[in-house]
mmCIF file of C-alpha atoms in Angstrom:
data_model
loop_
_atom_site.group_PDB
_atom_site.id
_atom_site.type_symbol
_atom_site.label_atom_id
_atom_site.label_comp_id
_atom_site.label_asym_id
_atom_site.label_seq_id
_atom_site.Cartn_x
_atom_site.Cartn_y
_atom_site.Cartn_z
ATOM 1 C CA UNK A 5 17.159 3.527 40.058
ATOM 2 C CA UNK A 6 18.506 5.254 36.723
ATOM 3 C CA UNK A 7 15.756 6.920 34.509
ATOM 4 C CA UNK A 8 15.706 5.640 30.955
ATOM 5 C CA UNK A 9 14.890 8.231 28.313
ATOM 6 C CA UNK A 10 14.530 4.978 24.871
ATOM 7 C CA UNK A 11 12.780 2.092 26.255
ATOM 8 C CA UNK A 12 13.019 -0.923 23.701
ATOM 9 C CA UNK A 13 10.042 -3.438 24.382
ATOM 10 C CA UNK A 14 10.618 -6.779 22.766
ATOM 11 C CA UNK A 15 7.081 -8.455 21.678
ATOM 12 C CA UNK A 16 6.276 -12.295 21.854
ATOM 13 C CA UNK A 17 6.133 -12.396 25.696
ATOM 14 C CA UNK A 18 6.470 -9.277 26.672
ATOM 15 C CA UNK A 19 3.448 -7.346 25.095
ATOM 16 C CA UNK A 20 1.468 -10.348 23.987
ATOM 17 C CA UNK A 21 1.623 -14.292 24.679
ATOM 18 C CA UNK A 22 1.543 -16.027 21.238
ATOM 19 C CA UNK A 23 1.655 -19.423 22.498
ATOM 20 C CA UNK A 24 -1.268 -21.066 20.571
ATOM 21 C CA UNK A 25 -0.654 -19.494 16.776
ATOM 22 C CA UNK A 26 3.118 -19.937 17.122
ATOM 23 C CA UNK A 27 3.005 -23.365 18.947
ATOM 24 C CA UNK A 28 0.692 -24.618 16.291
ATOM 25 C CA UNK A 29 2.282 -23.126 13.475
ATOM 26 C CA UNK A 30 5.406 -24.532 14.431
ATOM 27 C CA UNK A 31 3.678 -28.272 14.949
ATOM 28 C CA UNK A 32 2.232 -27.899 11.168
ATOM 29 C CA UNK A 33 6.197 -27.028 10.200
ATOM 30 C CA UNK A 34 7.659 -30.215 12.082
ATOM 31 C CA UNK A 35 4.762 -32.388 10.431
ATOM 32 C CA UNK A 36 5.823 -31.833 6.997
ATOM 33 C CA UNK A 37 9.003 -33.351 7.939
ATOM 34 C CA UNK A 38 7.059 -36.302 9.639
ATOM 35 C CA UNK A 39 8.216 -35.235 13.558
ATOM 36 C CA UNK A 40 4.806 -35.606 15.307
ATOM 37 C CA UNK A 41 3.926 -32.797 18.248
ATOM 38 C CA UNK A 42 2.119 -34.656 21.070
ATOM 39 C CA UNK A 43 2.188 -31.555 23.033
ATOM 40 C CA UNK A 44 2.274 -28.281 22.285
ATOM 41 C CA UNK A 45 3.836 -27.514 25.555
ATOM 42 C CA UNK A 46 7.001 -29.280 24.706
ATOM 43 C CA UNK A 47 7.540 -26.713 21.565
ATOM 44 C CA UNK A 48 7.795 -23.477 24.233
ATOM 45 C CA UNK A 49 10.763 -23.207 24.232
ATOM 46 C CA UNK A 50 10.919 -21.674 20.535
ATOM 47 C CA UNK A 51 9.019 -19.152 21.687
ATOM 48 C CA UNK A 52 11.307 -15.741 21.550
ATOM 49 C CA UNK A 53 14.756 -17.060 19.689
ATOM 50 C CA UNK A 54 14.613 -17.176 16.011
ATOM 51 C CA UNK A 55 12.974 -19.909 14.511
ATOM 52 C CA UNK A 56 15.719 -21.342 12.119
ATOM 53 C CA UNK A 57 18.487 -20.742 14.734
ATOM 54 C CA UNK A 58 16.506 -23.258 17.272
ATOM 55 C CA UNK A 59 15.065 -25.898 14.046
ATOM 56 C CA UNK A 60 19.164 -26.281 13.513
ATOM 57 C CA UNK A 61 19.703 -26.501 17.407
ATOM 58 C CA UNK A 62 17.147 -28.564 18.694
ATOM 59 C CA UNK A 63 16.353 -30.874 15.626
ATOM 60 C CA UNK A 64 19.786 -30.624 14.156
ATOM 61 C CA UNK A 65 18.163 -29.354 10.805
ATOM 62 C CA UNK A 66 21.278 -28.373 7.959
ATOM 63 C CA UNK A 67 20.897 -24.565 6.866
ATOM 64 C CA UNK A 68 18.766 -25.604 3.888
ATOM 65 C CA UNK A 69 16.079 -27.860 5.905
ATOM 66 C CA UNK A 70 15.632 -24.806 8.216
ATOM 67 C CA UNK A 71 15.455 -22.701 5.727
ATOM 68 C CA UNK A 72 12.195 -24.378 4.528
ATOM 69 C CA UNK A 73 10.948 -25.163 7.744
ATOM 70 C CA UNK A 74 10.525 -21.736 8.387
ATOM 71 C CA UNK A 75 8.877 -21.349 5.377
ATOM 72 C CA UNK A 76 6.565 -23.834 6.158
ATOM 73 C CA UNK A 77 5.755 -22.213 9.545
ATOM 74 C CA UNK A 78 4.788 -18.713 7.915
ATOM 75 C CA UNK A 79 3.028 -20.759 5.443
ATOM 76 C CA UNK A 80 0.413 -21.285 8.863
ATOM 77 C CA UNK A 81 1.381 -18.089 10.736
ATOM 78 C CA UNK A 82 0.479 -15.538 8.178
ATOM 79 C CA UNK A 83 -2.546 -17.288 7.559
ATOM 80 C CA UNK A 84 -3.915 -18.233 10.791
ATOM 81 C CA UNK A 85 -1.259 -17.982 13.471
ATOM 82 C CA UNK A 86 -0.771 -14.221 14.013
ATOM 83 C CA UNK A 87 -3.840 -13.279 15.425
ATOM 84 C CA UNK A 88 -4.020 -16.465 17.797
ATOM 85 C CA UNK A 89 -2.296 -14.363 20.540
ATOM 86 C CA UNK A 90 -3.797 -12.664 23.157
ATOM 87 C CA UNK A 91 -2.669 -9.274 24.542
ATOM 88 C CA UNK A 92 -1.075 -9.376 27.837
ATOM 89 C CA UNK A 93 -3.155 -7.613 30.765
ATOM 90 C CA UNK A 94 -1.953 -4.448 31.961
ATOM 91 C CA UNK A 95 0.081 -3.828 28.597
ATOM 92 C CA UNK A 96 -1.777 -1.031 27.001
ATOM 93 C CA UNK A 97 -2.312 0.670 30.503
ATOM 94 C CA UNK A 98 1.402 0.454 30.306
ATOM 95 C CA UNK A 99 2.339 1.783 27.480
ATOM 96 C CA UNK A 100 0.487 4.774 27.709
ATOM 97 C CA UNK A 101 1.637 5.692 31.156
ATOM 98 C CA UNK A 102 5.864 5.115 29.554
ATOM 99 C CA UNK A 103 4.451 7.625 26.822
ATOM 100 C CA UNK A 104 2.679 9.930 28.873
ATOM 101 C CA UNK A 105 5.992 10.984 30.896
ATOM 102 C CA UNK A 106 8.073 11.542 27.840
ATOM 103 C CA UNK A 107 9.575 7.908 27.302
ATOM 104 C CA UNK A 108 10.134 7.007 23.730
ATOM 105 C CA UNK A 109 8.948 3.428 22.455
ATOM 106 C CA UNK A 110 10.861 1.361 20.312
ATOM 107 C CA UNK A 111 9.933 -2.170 19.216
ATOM 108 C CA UNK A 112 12.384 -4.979 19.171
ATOM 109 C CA UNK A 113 11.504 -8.348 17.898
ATOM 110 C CA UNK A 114 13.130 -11.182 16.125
ATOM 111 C CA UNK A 115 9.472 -11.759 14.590
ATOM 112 C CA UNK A 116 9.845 -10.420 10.826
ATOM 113 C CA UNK A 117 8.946 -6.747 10.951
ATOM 114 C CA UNK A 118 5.870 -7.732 8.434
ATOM 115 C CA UNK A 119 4.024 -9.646 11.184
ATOM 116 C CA UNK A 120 5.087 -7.554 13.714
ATOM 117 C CA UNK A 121 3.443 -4.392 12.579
ATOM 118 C CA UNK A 122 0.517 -6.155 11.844
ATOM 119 C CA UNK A 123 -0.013 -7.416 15.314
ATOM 120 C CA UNK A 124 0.515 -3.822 16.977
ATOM 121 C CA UNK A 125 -2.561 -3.033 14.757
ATOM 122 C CA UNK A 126 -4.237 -5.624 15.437
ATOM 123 C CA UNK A 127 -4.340 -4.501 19.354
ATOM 124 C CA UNK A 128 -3.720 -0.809 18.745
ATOM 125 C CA UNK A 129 -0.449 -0.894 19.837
ATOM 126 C CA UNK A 130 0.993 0.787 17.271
ATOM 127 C CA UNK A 131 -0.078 3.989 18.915
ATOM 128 C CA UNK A 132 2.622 4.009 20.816
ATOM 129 C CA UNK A 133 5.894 3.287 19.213
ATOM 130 C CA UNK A 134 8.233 5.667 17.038
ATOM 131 C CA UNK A 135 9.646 2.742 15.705
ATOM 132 C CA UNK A 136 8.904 -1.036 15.014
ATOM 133 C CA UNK A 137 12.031 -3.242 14.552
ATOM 134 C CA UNK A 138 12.054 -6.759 13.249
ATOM 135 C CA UNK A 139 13.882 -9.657 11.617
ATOM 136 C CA UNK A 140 13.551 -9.815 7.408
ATOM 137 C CA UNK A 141 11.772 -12.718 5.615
ATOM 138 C CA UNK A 142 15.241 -12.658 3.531
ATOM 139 C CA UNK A 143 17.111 -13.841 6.907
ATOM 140 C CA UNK A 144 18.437 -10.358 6.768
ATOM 141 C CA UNK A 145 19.209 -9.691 11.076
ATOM 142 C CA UNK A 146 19.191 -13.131 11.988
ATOM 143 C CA UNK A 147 19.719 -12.279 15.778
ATOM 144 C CA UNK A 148 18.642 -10.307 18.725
ATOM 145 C CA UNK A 149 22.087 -8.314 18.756
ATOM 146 C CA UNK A 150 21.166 -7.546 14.839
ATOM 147 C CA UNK A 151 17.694 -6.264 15.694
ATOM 148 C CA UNK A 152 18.632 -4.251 18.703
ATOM 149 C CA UNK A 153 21.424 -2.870 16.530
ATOM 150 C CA UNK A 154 18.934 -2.260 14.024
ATOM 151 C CA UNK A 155 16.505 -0.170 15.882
ATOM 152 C CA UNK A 156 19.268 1.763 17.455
ATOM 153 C CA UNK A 157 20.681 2.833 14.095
ATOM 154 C CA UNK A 158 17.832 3.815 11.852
ATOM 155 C CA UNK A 159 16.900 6.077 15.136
ATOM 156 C CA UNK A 160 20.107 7.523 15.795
ATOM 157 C CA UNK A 161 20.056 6.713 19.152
ATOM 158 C CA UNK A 162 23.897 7.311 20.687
ATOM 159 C CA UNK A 163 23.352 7.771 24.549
ATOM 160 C CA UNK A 164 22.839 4.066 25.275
ATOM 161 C CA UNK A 165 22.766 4.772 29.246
ATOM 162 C CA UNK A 166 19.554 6.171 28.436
ATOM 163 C CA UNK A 167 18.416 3.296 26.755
ATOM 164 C CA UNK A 168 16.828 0.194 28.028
ATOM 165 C CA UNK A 169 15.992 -3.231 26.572
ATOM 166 C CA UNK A 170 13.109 -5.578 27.690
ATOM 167 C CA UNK A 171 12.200 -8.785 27.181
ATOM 168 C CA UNK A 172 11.633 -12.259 28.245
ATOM 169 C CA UNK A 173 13.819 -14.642 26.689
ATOM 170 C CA UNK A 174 17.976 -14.600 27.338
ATOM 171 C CA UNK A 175 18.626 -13.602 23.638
ATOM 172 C CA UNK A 176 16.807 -9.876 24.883
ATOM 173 C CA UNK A 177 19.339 -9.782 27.526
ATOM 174 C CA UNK A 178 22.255 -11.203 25.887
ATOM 175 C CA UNK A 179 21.511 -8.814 22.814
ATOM 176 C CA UNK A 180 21.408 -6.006 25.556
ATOM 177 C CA UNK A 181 24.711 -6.783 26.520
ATOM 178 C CA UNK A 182 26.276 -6.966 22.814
ATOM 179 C CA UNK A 183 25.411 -3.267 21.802
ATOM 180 C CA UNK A 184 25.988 -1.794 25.515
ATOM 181 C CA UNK A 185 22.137 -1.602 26.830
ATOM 182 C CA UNK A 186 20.729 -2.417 30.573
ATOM 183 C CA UNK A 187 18.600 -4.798 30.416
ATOM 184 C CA UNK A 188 14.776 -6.186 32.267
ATOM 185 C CA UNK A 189 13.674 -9.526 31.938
ATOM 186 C CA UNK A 190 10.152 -10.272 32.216
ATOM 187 C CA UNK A 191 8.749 -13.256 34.139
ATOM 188 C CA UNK A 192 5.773 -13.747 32.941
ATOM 189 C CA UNK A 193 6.411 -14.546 29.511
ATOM 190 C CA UNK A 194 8.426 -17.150 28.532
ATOM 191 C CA UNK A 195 12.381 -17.216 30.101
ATOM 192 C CA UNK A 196 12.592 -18.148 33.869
ATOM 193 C CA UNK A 197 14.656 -16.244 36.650
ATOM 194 C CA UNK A 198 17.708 -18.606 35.910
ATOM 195 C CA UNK A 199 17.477 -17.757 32.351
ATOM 196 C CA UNK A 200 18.007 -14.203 32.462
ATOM 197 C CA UNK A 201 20.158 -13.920 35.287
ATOM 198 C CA UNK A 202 22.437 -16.165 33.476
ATOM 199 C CA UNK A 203 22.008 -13.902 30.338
ATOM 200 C CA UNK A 204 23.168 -11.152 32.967
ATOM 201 C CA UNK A 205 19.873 -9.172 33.155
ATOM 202 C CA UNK A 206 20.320 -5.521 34.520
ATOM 203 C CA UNK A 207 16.728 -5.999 36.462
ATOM 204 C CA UNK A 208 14.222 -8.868 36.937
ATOM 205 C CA UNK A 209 10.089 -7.916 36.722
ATOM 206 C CA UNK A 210 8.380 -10.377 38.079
ATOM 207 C CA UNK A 211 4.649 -8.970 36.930
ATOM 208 C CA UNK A 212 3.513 -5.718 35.222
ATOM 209 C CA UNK A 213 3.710 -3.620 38.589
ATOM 210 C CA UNK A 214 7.220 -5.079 39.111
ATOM 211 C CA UNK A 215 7.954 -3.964 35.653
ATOM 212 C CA UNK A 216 6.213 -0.515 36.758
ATOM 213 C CA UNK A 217 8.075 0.087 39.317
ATOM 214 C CA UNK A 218 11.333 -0.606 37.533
ATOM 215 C CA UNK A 219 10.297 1.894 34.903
ATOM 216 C CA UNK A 220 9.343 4.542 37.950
ATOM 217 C CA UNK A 221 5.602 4.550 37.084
#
């Protein structure tokens, strides 16, 4: 198995499951448009891909109506949302080991870089990275492929079969394959094993030791 020198860790289910404050956060954005949420299961989904790209999917919002649902969702999320999350187990144990053998850390999330820095804090994450990379509250990086592009950039970071993505949902792996990275998908977030191998994932972790292993641990 290759050894990868840039490992790029995507963060809503991959380092942390944020299924209650962005489920609920997402609810209090569909209410204001009178679309009740019976079950926060059923909103799971929206987990991972950006919000406004799935509010124009799924509920066939126009630009402008997503535009200010997504306003209305950080209206609850920066208030009350990001710290209802809880910290996956095994994660920090992780991270440490990667950094302890010389691996550099790079975060990749289409969460706006804002929150995401804030929630590395939060569970002294932020130890660990050289770099956290994020979506803009301006819509600035819309995409995976724009974030992963992003982060790869602003660190100069040329010798891509060196470099690893991972993540849970296909737009991790599908960004992977846009800008010429290899790929994990995680199983214990929130993508399934049909998911990502459809999204053409380089490796598939099924738990933190699979995950591990994969990064020769």
């Amino acid at each position: 198995m290759k050894q990868y020198r840039n490992l790029l860790f995507d963060l809503d289910g991959t380092l942390t499951d944020p299924f209650e404050g962005i489920t609920k956060s997402i609810a209090y954005a569909l209410e204001h448009f009178d679309i009740e949420t019976k079950d926060l299961n059923s909103l799971k989904s929206l987990i991972g891909p950006p919000l406004k790209q799935s509010l124009m999917e799924i509920y066939h919002f126009d630009e402008r109506k997503a535009d200010e649902g997504v306003a209305r969702y950080r209206e609850r999320f920066a208030d009350k949302g990001i710290f209802e999350n809880i910290l996956f187990e095994g994660i920090p144990e992780l991270l440490a080991s990667v950094r302890s053998k010389g691996h550099k850390l790079y975060l990749a999330t289409s969460k706006p870089t804002v929150f995401a820095v804030q929630i590395l804090h939060h569970f002294h994450l932020d130890q660990y990275f050289e770099f956290v990379g994020g979506s803009e509250l301006d819509d600035s990086r819309p995409t995976k492929t724009h974030v992963i592009e992003y982060v790869l950039e602003e660190n100069k970071i040329q010798d891509l079969s060196e470099t690893l993505m991972i993540g849970d949902r296909k737009h991790d792996i599908i960004g992977a394959k846009n800008t010429g990275l290899d790929s994990v998908g995680v199983l214990y977030g929130f993508g399934d094993q049909e998911e990502l191998n459809q999204a053409g994932a380089t490796y598939i972790a099924e738990d933190i030791p699979a995950l591990k292993n994969i990064l020769q641990l």
